[in-house]
Amino acid sequence: MIQGHQTWVFESKPVIIASAAVGGPFEGNGALANDFDKLHQDTWLGQGSYEKAEKKLLEEACEIAIRKGGSKKEDVQFFLSGDLMNQIISSSFAARTLGAPFLGLFGACSSSMESLSLAALIADNKFGDNLIAAASSHNSAAEKQFRYPTEYGGQKPPTAQWTVTGAGAALVRQQGEGPKVTAATIGRVVDMGISDPFNMGGAMAPAAVDTIEAHFRDLNRETDYYDIIATGDLGSVGHQIAADLLKKHNIKMDKQRFTDCGILIYKKEQPALAGGSGCGCSATVTYGHFLNRMRKGELKKILIVATGVLMSPISYQQKESMPCIAHAVSIEM
Amino acid sequence: MIQGHQTWVFESKPVIIASAAVGGPFEGNGALANDFDKLHQDTWLGQGSYEKAEKKLLEEACEIAIRKGGSKKEDVQFFLSGDLMNQIISSSFAARTLGAPFLGLFGACSSSMESLSLAALIADNKFGDNLIAAASSHNSAAEKQFRYPTEYGGQKPPTAQWTVTGAGAALVRQQGEGPKVTAATIGRVVDMGISDPFNMGGAMAPAAVDTIEAHFRDLNRETDYYDIIATGDLGSVGHQIAADLLKKHNIKMDKQRFTDCGILIYKKEQPALAGGSGCGCSATVTYGHFLNRMRKGELKKILIVATGVLMSPISYQQKESMPCIAHAVSIEM
């Protein structure tokens, strides 16, 4: 059912039966390496292009989640996925491999929680069972496309982020054992006029805050309801802006409780500047790190606020600012 | 509820309270000009780029549908939209203008029915009301991006299609008067190995047939249930292939009943080669032409099978074939 303006409450509490995270070499050297199901030493994954490497990451994450859930490819009823590439080719080609009916999504880096929200909506209403919700990104595929040719080797400012090479997938069922998807807040597009693609965290922060405010308002809930409230990939710059904005809006947010997937994923000494970004960031940290901690009993209730820059050629060619969006999903043991 | 493997049946029958179609000059000279709510003489719509022109088409279609439905922008609960552009910028920027919580979708030309399927799912289960489902395309924005620079003026083969400059939007409510969304079949990715972007109809035909078969199998329904079964944009070449495939698969399909939005939209004398294509094709023909005919009482039951090529840079650079998908939506008076 809908509660408030934009929050879905899943009364039957669909279950994440299994999940998987697959990453690249930079992630393998990161702070959460142990939470990945599979790590590659080769950013190409033996493929002929970075795009094909990303597709393979996504296919592997789906395969592992399906296997861990004791299911088979043929038994996946719907596949919901998005990524950063033009025409979401990683998801589209993975959907060809998977063979399940496919709902392609684009919410930039928020796609991970967009796909989980819709999968939970379908499962909660008995419109499908055994669904895969997924998202992926690849550093070289994305940064080549949206910023600089990698070979150019240009210096980046400290506000820039590092696109995660990784894919995460969740196998969602109507019933079973595991972390449960209890609510989702669908975000609005928020644009504060930032046009610098090297400050995506700053651009996304107001969207994250808008969705966080909506979530707690719609559910009439206090922030201490959750053990962890994690933004998707604001990085250190954007996350601080979000914390400041929440304070300004009188939303009490405990420092211990409020974190960011983009800050968690890499070690301080890695050259990731302000932190990780990309669909693969919130997808791998949620489906790997956070769900592992839930399964171990370390966390009971988490809110993942995946935030995306709906960036564009227009941004570059015509000095348009960047519209941003965030979707928040509540997961409880 | 789900019926069969991949078909959603909307028992509460969500209503398309109002719909709108906006087009460009080529559409204004077309066969269905009278079914458009607004036609532009200028492909730029007075904007600084084709991308911005497409965004404006989409914004106008949404505005008109909202106004015709006696609603206001502020009362739209969710906006579901997709288009052909990188990072679905037309939809993302229109979502910024609209201000409603946004679910961005990418199903290439199938996005029109993907957005309507999900809007109906949300309305049917009371997870939202007063939703906008939309899709858009722009000839110059799409063909510049995915084929040739327009200025190149290269000859196209007769299997090529003409991307429609247009946007369609539907205002969907839980209850009310108007055509009702009764079922949706979510398609699988089908890829028959075609890698020629100038034969998208041929590539898409098997996906359309796969979804049509699934629809009638899942619902245990005969094709004569519908007055019209319209593919989204197969064009004359693809549509004939689809008809042949259906015959081969022993699915009885009356020639009178089986049509294609891409064939209907232009006049024979227009240089559109095999016909119209793009998200805007099925969106404008459905939300303009077909729904107008339903409201006039000429049609009672229609099935729109919007089909998309999930084409890609990989297709071009690495001779990959094109994965295709089709989503079918059943609309009844």
XYZ file of C-alpha atoms in Angstrom:
666
model
C 0.000 0.000 0.000
C 1.005 3.603 -0.374
C 1.701 5.591 2.748
C 2.012 9.346 2.590
C 2.870 10.785 -0.806
C 5.569 8.554 -2.193
C 6.331 5.591 0.057
C 5.353 2.008 -0.642
C 4.857 -0.276 2.357
C 5.217 -3.952 1.497
C 2.914 -5.639 3.977
C 3.841 -9.187 2.976
C 7.548 -8.319 3.392
C 9.190 -9.870 0.322
C 12.434 -11.644 1.114
C 15.921 -11.303 -0.311
C 16.527 -15.046 -0.394
C 20.066 -14.596 -1.647
C 22.290 -11.844 -2.965
C 25.653 -11.521 -4.640
C 28.350 -8.924 -5.259
C 31.043 -9.187 -7.918
C 33.861 -6.653 -8.241
C 37.037 -5.687 -10.054
C 40.656 -5.321 -8.954
C 40.273 -1.896 -7.329
C 37.390 -3.261 -5.254
C 39.514 -6.297 -4.415
C 42.028 -3.948 -2.813
C 39.226 -2.059 -1.077
C 37.902 -2.009 2.455
C 35.058 -4.437 1.795
C 36.907 -7.029 -0.293
C 35.783 -9.863 1.978
C 32.142 -9.069 1.310
C 32.376 -9.779 -2.407
C 31.367 -13.186 -3.732
C 33.823 -12.892 -6.573
C 36.651 -10.491 -7.400
C 38.407 -10.146 -10.738
C 42.061 -9.251 -11.144
C 41.495 -8.202 -14.754
C 39.271 -5.162 -15.447
C 38.558 -6.622 -18.891
C 37.334 -9.940 -17.445
C 38.872 -11.473 -20.536
C 36.330 -9.683 -22.744
C 36.910 -7.614 -25.860
C 35.500 -4.370 -24.437
C 34.813 -2.734 -21.091
C 31.107 -2.848 -21.925
C 31.271 -6.602 -22.351
C 33.254 -6.850 -19.109
C 30.449 -5.005 -17.302
C 27.854 -7.310 -18.823
C 29.860 -10.281 -17.528
C 30.050 -8.800 -14.017
C 26.276 -8.453 -14.026
C 25.715 -11.932 -15.411
C 27.985 -13.387 -12.740
C 26.245 -11.519 -9.916
C 22.885 -12.838 -11.145
C 24.209 -16.386 -11.533
C 25.700 -16.415 -8.028
C 22.551 -14.984 -6.421
C 20.443 -17.569 -8.252
C 22.740 -20.412 -7.215
C 22.943 -19.262 -3.585
C 19.138 -19.081 -3.537
C 18.919 -22.678 -4.707
C 17.169 -21.588 -7.882
C 17.794 -21.951 -11.589
C 18.059 -19.399 -14.379
C 14.902 -20.816 -15.953
C 12.933 -20.202 -12.769
C 13.583 -16.455 -12.596
C 10.198 -14.897 -13.319
C 11.243 -11.306 -13.914
C 14.611 -9.599 -14.245
C 14.764 -5.931 -13.238
C 18.029 -4.173 -13.871
C 19.716 -0.925 -14.776
C 23.191 0.465 -15.307
C 24.935 3.626 -16.476
C 25.574 2.718 -20.084
C 23.754 4.081 -23.109
C 20.635 2.001 -23.700
C 21.504 0.126 -20.490
C 23.380 -2.370 -22.626
C 24.892 -4.246 -19.691
C 21.416 -5.028 -18.384
C 19.914 -5.642 -21.826
C 22.596 -8.112 -22.837
C 22.510 -9.807 -19.418
C 18.735 -10.128 -19.881
C 19.398 -11.939 -23.136
C 21.644 -14.397 -21.289
C 19.211 -14.804 -18.411
C 16.183 -15.286 -20.644
C 13.622 -14.032 -18.114
C 10.999 -11.374 -18.859
C 12.872 -8.104 -18.447
C 12.047 -4.663 -17.103
C 14.861 -2.291 -18.037
C 15.357 0.634 -15.690
C 17.385 3.793 -15.700
C 17.890 5.802 -12.553
C 21.648 6.265 -12.957
C 23.281 5.247 -9.655
C 19.843 5.028 -8.016
C 18.985 2.099 -10.318
C 19.999 -0.438 -7.657
C 17.198 0.615 -5.334
C 14.792 1.363 -8.206
C 15.068 -2.270 -9.276
C 14.714 -3.560 -5.701
C 11.669 -1.311 -5.092
C 9.900 -2.586 -8.180
C 10.846 -6.213 -7.505
C 9.379 -5.885 -4.010
C 6.252 -4.236 -5.448
C 5.760 -7.165 -7.826
C 6.422 -9.824 -5.165
C 4.335 -8.097 -2.490
C 1.286 -8.031 -4.756
C 1.783 -11.583 -6.013
C 2.443 -10.368 -9.549
C 5.560 -12.504 -9.690
C 7.955 -14.590 -7.629
C 11.637 -15.442 -7.757
C 12.719 -12.114 -9.216
C 16.192 -10.772 -9.793
C 16.842 -7.107 -8.954
C 20.260 -5.957 -10.075
C 22.531 -3.102 -11.107
C 26.076 -2.722 -12.394
C 28.774 -0.253 -13.346
C 32.310 -0.467 -14.685
C 34.924 2.179 -14.037
C 36.442 2.150 -17.506
C 33.138 1.826 -19.369
C 31.523 4.694 -17.460
C 34.423 7.086 -17.124
C 35.336 6.681 -20.778
C 31.786 7.487 -21.709
C 30.838 10.261 -19.332
C 34.051 12.044 -18.393
C 37.406 11.709 -20.035
C 38.929 9.083 -22.219
C 40.852 7.067 -19.621
C 44.034 7.343 -21.694
C 43.914 11.120 -21.367
C 45.022 10.720 -17.757
C 43.691 14.131 -16.737
C 43.930 15.216 -13.122
C 40.692 15.128 -11.238
C 39.676 17.499 -8.486
C 39.229 16.055 -4.966
C 35.425 16.229 -5.269
C 35.510 13.689 -8.104
C 34.523 10.091 -7.424
C 35.661 6.713 -8.635
C 33.102 4.651 -10.527
C 32.894 1.219 -8.960
C 33.597 -1.783 -11.173
C 31.021 -4.144 -9.829
C 27.582 -5.667 -10.006
C 25.124 -6.634 -7.333
C 22.057 -8.825 -7.581
C 19.298 -9.887 -5.210
C 16.969 -12.847 -5.589
C 13.604 -11.690 -4.249
C 10.810 -14.051 -3.253
C 7.347 -13.660 -1.813
C 8.273 -15.828 1.157
C 11.265 -17.425 2.813
C 14.152 -16.800 5.166
C 16.360 -13.753 4.955
C 16.388 -9.968 5.032
C 12.988 -8.534 4.135
C 12.138 -5.556 1.953
C 9.608 -3.641 4.025
C 9.248 -0.235 2.357
C 10.466 1.920 -0.511
C 10.363 5.662 -1.052
C 10.409 6.707 -4.719
C 12.275 9.951 -5.194
C 11.608 13.107 -7.149
C 14.105 14.751 -9.452
C 15.962 17.447 -7.559
C 18.303 19.863 -9.296
C 20.150 22.494 -7.329
C 21.902 23.957 -10.334
C 25.228 22.138 -10.118
C 26.685 21.504 -13.569
C 30.144 20.187 -12.628
C 30.383 16.452 -13.363
C 33.348 16.323 -10.990
C 31.101 17.222 -8.099
C 28.374 14.648 -8.436
C 28.221 14.083 -4.696
C 27.368 17.723 -4.157
C 24.731 17.583 -6.877
C 23.158 14.410 -5.479
C 23.106 15.379 -1.803
C 19.886 17.457 -2.000
C 18.104 14.592 -3.803
C 19.193 12.162 -1.086
C 17.955 14.547 1.580
C 14.637 15.087 -0.219
C 14.004 11.324 -0.310
C 15.185 10.777 3.291
C 12.813 13.512 4.477
C 9.950 12.006 2.462
C 10.666 8.540 3.851
C 10.499 9.564 7.497
C 7.569 11.928 6.933
C 5.546 9.357 5.009
C 6.175 6.608 7.567
C 6.017 8.919 10.583
C 9.214 7.281 11.735
C 12.291 8.570 13.582
C 15.754 8.085 12.124
C 16.780 5.915 15.090
C 14.411 3.257 13.741
C 17.349 2.112 11.580
C 20.729 0.764 12.634
C 22.232 2.158 9.456
C 21.059 4.762 6.976
C 23.392 4.599 4.009
C 23.408 6.870 1.010
C 24.429 5.140 -2.199
C 27.420 7.017 -3.491
C 27.583 10.585 -2.320
C 31.220 10.171 -1.341
C 32.833 12.238 1.410
C 31.974 15.628 -0.076
C 28.336 14.907 -0.895
C 27.762 12.987 2.316
C 28.904 15.933 4.430
C 26.609 18.235 2.447
C 23.725 15.810 3.031
C 24.487 15.704 6.766
C 24.527 19.516 6.891
C 21.252 19.771 4.945
C 19.533 17.246 7.226
C 20.641 19.282 10.241
C 19.324 22.451 8.599
C 16.004 20.707 7.982
C 15.875 19.649 11.655
C 16.179 15.951 10.920
C 18.102 14.316 13.725
C 20.717 12.068 12.215
C 23.207 10.277 14.436
C 26.723 10.377 12.936
C 27.286 6.705 13.763
C 24.131 5.716 11.971
C 24.541 7.802 8.809
C 27.028 6.426 6.327
C 27.653 6.147 2.589
C 28.425 3.148 0.382
C 30.906 5.252 -1.608
C 32.882 6.075 1.530
C 32.824 2.506 2.862
C 33.914 0.622 -0.237
C 37.523 1.819 -0.613
C 40.449 2.220 1.747
C 41.599 5.729 2.597
C 44.911 5.142 0.852
C 43.292 4.213 -2.453
C 43.227 7.041 -5.022
C 39.428 7.142 -5.116
C 39.280 10.866 -4.238
C 35.876 11.561 -2.656
C 34.848 7.883 -2.809
C 33.076 5.299 -4.916
C 30.177 5.989 -7.255
C 28.124 4.260 -9.915
C 25.233 1.766 -9.790
C 27.703 -0.907 -8.784
C 28.605 0.995 -5.624
C 25.298 0.830 -3.758
C 24.499 -2.533 -5.376
C 27.657 -4.330 -4.229
C 27.855 -2.664 -0.805
C 24.182 -3.423 -0.112
C 24.002 -6.925 -1.550
C 27.460 -7.826 -0.230
C 28.541 -5.920 2.877
C 25.238 -4.813 4.443
C 23.255 -7.980 3.820
C 26.186 -10.053 5.101
C 26.122 -8.012 8.305
C 22.355 -8.508 8.563
C 22.692 -12.243 8.084
C 25.368 -12.318 10.817
C 22.969 -10.511 13.143
C 25.057 -7.338 13.357
C 22.331 -5.201 11.779
C 18.561 -5.522 12.063
C 17.205 -2.597 10.085
C 18.850 -0.629 7.323
C 17.770 2.088 4.915
C 19.635 2.311 1.619
C 19.262 5.639 -0.173
C 20.688 5.106 -3.653
C 21.236 8.391 -5.405
C 21.794 9.044 -9.076
C 22.868 11.906 -11.287
C 20.670 11.798 -14.356
C 23.571 13.424 -16.140
C 23.480 14.140 -19.798
C 25.057 15.249 -23.022
C 22.980 18.387 -22.515
C 24.890 18.993 -19.288
C 28.096 19.167 -21.232
C 27.075 20.806 -24.419
C 24.738 23.404 -23.089
C 25.771 24.070 -19.512
C 22.594 22.541 -18.175
C 22.723 21.578 -14.541
C 22.364 17.972 -13.452
C 19.011 16.572 -12.358
C 19.425 14.059 -9.521
C 17.207 11.457 -7.916
C 17.280 9.103 -4.930
C 15.228 6.033 -4.095
C 15.273 4.646 -0.548
C 14.611 1.034 0.409
C 14.079 -0.267 3.916
C 15.449 -3.762 4.623
C 14.790 -5.532 7.921
C 15.706 -8.897 9.415
C -2.340 -11.082 -10.234
C 0.005 -13.037 -12.401
C -1.458 -15.413 -14.941
C 0.740 -17.944 -16.688
C 4.425 -17.138 -16.767
C 4.644 -13.461 -17.607
C 1.237 -11.805 -17.830
C -0.208 -9.419 -15.279
C -4.001 -9.241 -15.025
C -5.226 -6.000 -13.493
C -8.429 -7.023 -11.772
C -9.423 -3.506 -10.722
C -8.956 -2.312 -14.330
C -7.055 0.971 -13.947
C -8.366 3.703 -16.224
C -6.652 5.917 -18.766
C -8.545 9.029 -17.694
C -6.908 11.123 -20.392
C -4.107 10.847 -22.901
C -2.206 13.110 -25.254
C -0.032 12.908 -28.352
C 2.302 15.658 -29.536
C 4.219 15.457 -32.818
C 6.557 17.191 -35.225
C 6.179 18.421 -38.815
C 6.625 15.037 -40.481
C 3.891 13.632 -38.241
C 1.748 16.655 -39.083
C 1.904 15.629 -42.729
C 1.197 12.022 -41.806
C -1.847 9.800 -41.983
C -2.877 10.330 -38.359
C -2.359 14.101 -38.087
C -5.886 14.635 -36.798
C -5.246 12.363 -33.846
C -2.494 14.537 -32.404
C -3.324 17.040 -29.679
C -0.542 19.325 -30.824
C 1.708 19.430 -33.876
C 4.844 21.490 -34.284
C 6.029 22.977 -37.566
C 9.566 23.376 -36.228
C 11.554 20.242 -35.361
C 13.601 22.357 -32.924
C 10.480 23.520 -31.056
C 12.388 26.755 -30.603
C 14.952 24.988 -28.411
C 18.732 25.054 -28.627
C 19.157 21.348 -29.287
C 17.172 18.390 -30.603
C 17.463 16.825 -27.159
C 15.791 19.833 -25.587
C 13.143 19.759 -28.299
C 12.357 16.155 -27.374
C 12.132 17.054 -23.705
C 9.643 19.797 -24.621
C 7.526 17.361 -26.663
C 7.351 15.079 -23.645
C 6.573 17.896 -21.232
C 3.777 19.093 -23.514
C 2.260 15.613 -23.836
C 2.251 15.280 -20.040
C 0.780 18.762 -19.542
C -2.007 18.139 -22.047
C -2.892 14.721 -20.577
C -2.954 16.230 -17.080
C -5.141 19.139 -18.219
C -7.541 16.906 -20.177
C -7.849 14.706 -17.093
C -8.830 17.717 -14.992
C -5.761 17.272 -12.848
C -2.793 19.401 -11.871
C 0.947 18.822 -12.133
C 1.209 18.797 -8.339
C -1.326 15.978 -8.102
C 0.617 13.504 -10.241
C 1.736 10.835 -7.791
C 4.283 9.014 -9.930
C 5.794 9.705 -13.337
C 6.942 6.679 -15.335
C 8.734 7.404 -18.565
C 11.406 6.312 -20.989
C 12.938 7.382 -24.269
C 15.786 6.495 -26.628
C 18.381 8.986 -25.474
C 21.473 8.257 -23.422
C 20.531 8.343 -19.749
C 16.914 8.860 -20.866
C 17.549 12.592 -20.626
C 14.214 13.579 -22.172
C 12.375 11.732 -19.417
C 14.789 12.791 -16.661
C 14.554 16.473 -17.520
C 10.768 16.269 -17.992
C 10.622 14.651 -14.538
C 12.431 17.682 -13.159
C 9.764 19.930 -14.698
C 6.907 17.729 -13.535
C 8.242 17.376 -9.998
C 6.539 14.036 -9.288
C 8.351 10.965 -7.911
C 9.944 9.406 -10.979
C 10.601 5.887 -12.192
C 12.929 6.045 -15.183
C 12.605 3.186 -17.645
C 14.508 1.972 -20.646
C 12.998 -0.524 -23.025
C 13.958 1.326 -26.210
C 10.807 1.588 -28.365
C 8.977 -0.776 -25.990
C 9.234 1.859 -23.228
C 5.750 3.176 -23.994
C 4.105 -0.064 -22.924
C 6.669 -0.734 -20.176
C 5.638 2.529 -18.527
C 1.920 1.809 -19.004
C 2.329 -1.741 -17.597
C 4.057 -0.485 -14.466
C 1.630 2.420 -14.013
C -1.261 -0.058 -14.192
C 0.526 -2.371 -11.730
C 0.884 0.507 -9.257
C -2.709 1.723 -9.678
C -4.210 -1.780 -9.612
C -2.578 -2.545 -6.269
C -3.387 0.858 -4.770
C 0.286 1.779 -4.537
C -0.455 5.080 -6.224
C -3.078 7.050 -8.109
C -3.077 9.721 -10.805
C 0.051 8.470 -12.536
C 1.601 9.592 -15.783
C 2.922 6.899 -18.135
C 4.819 8.354 -21.068
C 7.438 7.913 -23.759
C 9.060 10.078 -26.421
C 11.439 10.112 -29.355
C 12.793 12.728 -31.743
C 13.935 11.922 -35.265
C 16.959 14.194 -35.263
C 18.036 13.425 -31.694
C 17.820 9.656 -32.211
C 19.102 9.321 -35.754
C 22.022 11.627 -35.049
C 22.904 9.495 -32.077
C 22.344 5.961 -33.266
C 22.810 5.988 -37.031
C 24.316 8.710 -39.127
C 24.898 12.351 -38.511
C 21.832 13.804 -40.232
C 24.017 16.151 -42.259
C 25.760 13.187 -43.833
C 22.637 12.581 -45.877
C 23.511 8.941 -46.555
C 21.080 6.796 -48.516
C 19.147 4.345 -46.434
C 17.988 0.922 -47.556
C 14.227 0.302 -47.864
C 14.209 -1.749 -44.639
C 15.221 1.346 -42.633
C 12.631 3.166 -40.578
C 11.925 6.769 -39.697
C 12.152 7.673 -36.008
C 8.960 9.450 -34.999
C 9.264 12.943 -33.547
C 6.625 12.736 -30.902
C 5.619 12.077 -27.341
C 2.621 10.345 -25.851
C 1.356 10.411 -22.288
C -1.466 8.726 -20.402
C -2.966 9.796 -17.098
C -3.788 6.577 -15.239
C -6.163 6.394 -12.290
C -7.495 3.647 -10.083
C -11.057 4.512 -11.029
C -13.028 6.607 -13.472
C -14.373 6.734 -16.999
C -12.328 5.771 -20.015
C -10.361 2.979 -21.628
C -9.169 0.465 -19.054
C -5.816 -1.276 -18.792
C -6.745 -4.906 -18.212
C -3.552 -6.909 -18.708
C 0.132 -6.653 -19.581
C 2.594 -9.225 -20.834
C 6.225 -8.463 -19.973
C 8.558 -9.635 -22.713
C 11.827 -11.513 -22.728
C 14.876 -10.421 -24.676
C 14.925 -12.185 -28.025
C 17.896 -11.981 -30.360
C 17.846 -13.717 -33.706
C 21.317 -12.598 -34.676
C 20.473 -9.576 -36.798
C 23.164 -6.897 -36.515
C 21.995 -4.461 -39.198
C 20.604 -1.275 -37.605
C 18.839 -0.555 -40.876
C 16.706 -3.628 -40.393
C 15.339 -3.068 -36.935
C 11.884 -4.283 -37.928
C 13.320 -7.633 -38.922
C 15.260 -7.828 -35.663
C 12.234 -6.932 -33.549
C 9.667 -9.181 -35.235
C 10.652 -12.363 -33.317
C 10.453 -10.478 -29.989
C 6.978 -9.221 -30.882
C 5.896 -12.736 -31.806
C 7.384 -14.179 -28.597
C 5.369 -11.725 -26.485
C 2.187 -12.168 -28.547
C 2.435 -15.936 -28.113
C 3.037 -15.552 -24.373
C 0.073 -13.201 -24.044
C -2.443 -15.541 -25.653
C -0.977 -18.623 -23.982
C -0.951 -17.041 -20.518
C -4.510 -15.731 -20.837
C -5.785 -18.765 -22.743
C -7.340 -16.317 -25.165
C -7.902 -16.364 -28.927
C -6.615 -13.544 -31.105
C -10.168 -12.614 -32.144
C -10.695 -11.381 -28.578
C -9.221 -8.076 -29.780
C -10.510 -5.695 -32.444
C -6.948 -4.591 -33.117
C -3.580 -6.126 -32.317
C -0.976 -3.509 -33.132
C 2.768 -3.932 -32.987
C 4.598 -0.773 -31.975
C 7.001 -0.022 -34.780
C 7.950 -3.043 -36.818
C 7.256 -1.189 -40.044
C 6.217 -2.954 -43.225
C 9.206 -5.309 -43.372
C 9.151 -6.404 -39.739
C 5.379 -6.620 -39.629
C 5.317 -9.035 -42.557
C 7.992 -11.149 -40.864
C 5.922 -11.165 -37.664
C 2.809 -12.232 -39.614
C 4.782 -15.044 -41.254
C 6.221 -16.186 -37.914
C 2.794 -16.221 -36.272
C 1.482 -18.354 -39.127
C 4.435 -20.715 -38.732
C 3.691 -20.971 -35.006
C 0.042 -21.775 -35.787
C -1.329 -18.593 -34.260
C -4.364 -17.525 -36.204
C -4.082 -13.825 -36.912
C -6.666 -12.089 -39.064
C -5.021 -9.667 -41.524
C -7.631 -6.988 -40.775
C -6.952 -7.224 -37.085
C -3.151 -7.230 -37.145
C -1.581 -3.859 -37.755
C 1.452 -1.767 -36.809
C 1.760 1.762 -35.428
C 4.797 2.369 -37.644
C 2.810 1.537 -40.783
C -0.235 3.570 -39.742
C 1.438 6.833 -38.759
C 2.737 8.044 -42.145
C 1.267 8.347 -45.607
C 2.560 6.038 -48.313
C 4.015 8.977 -50.213
C 6.122 10.150 -47.288
C 9.794 9.087 -47.482
C 9.580 7.017 -44.292
C 10.836 3.846 -46.011
C 9.553 0.846 -44.031
C 7.611 3.051 -41.599
C 7.817 4.873 -38.297
C 9.848 3.772 -35.309
C 10.945 5.042 -31.901
C 9.225 5.249 -28.526
C 7.169 8.140 -29.845
C 5.641 5.914 -32.524
C 3.664 3.486 -30.361
C 3.135 6.194 -27.726
C 1.513 8.746 -30.051
C -0.435 6.220 -32.129
C -1.781 4.508 -28.992
C -2.478 7.584 -26.882
C -3.739 9.564 -29.883
C -5.207 7.462 -32.681
C -6.235 4.225 -30.953
C -7.613 5.721 -27.759
C -9.527 8.298 -29.817
C -11.110 5.453 -31.762
C -11.943 3.676 -28.513
C -13.540 6.800 -27.080
C -15.599 7.169 -30.286
C -16.809 3.586 -29.843
C -15.068 2.298 -32.981
C -12.858 -0.096 -31.016
C -13.629 -1.996 -27.836
C -10.530 -4.064 -27.187
C -6.990 -3.490 -28.361
C -3.619 -5.070 -27.709
C -0.563 -2.864 -28.176
C 2.694 -4.775 -28.588
C 5.456 -2.174 -28.304
C 8.754 -3.569 -29.488
C 12.226 -2.232 -28.895
C 15.718 -2.852 -30.165
C 18.020 -2.700 -27.173
C 20.683 -1.615 -29.617
C 24.119 -0.670 -28.521
C 27.568 0.695 -29.121
C 28.607 -2.949 -28.874
C 26.408 -3.671 -31.877
C 28.393 -1.259 -33.947
C 31.867 -1.698 -32.653
C 31.941 -5.404 -32.228
C 29.419 -6.825 -34.668
C 27.175 -7.984 -31.845
C 23.625 -8.699 -32.875
C 20.746 -6.689 -31.474
C 18.759 -7.916 -28.483
C 15.071 -7.027 -28.814
C 12.117 -6.971 -26.467
C 8.353 -6.424 -26.635
C 5.807 -5.621 -23.951
C 2.088 -6.040 -24.698
C -0.725 -4.147 -23.013
C -4.405 -4.920 -23.292
C -6.743 -1.904 -23.252
C -10.522 -2.321 -23.162
C -13.523 0.016 -23.072
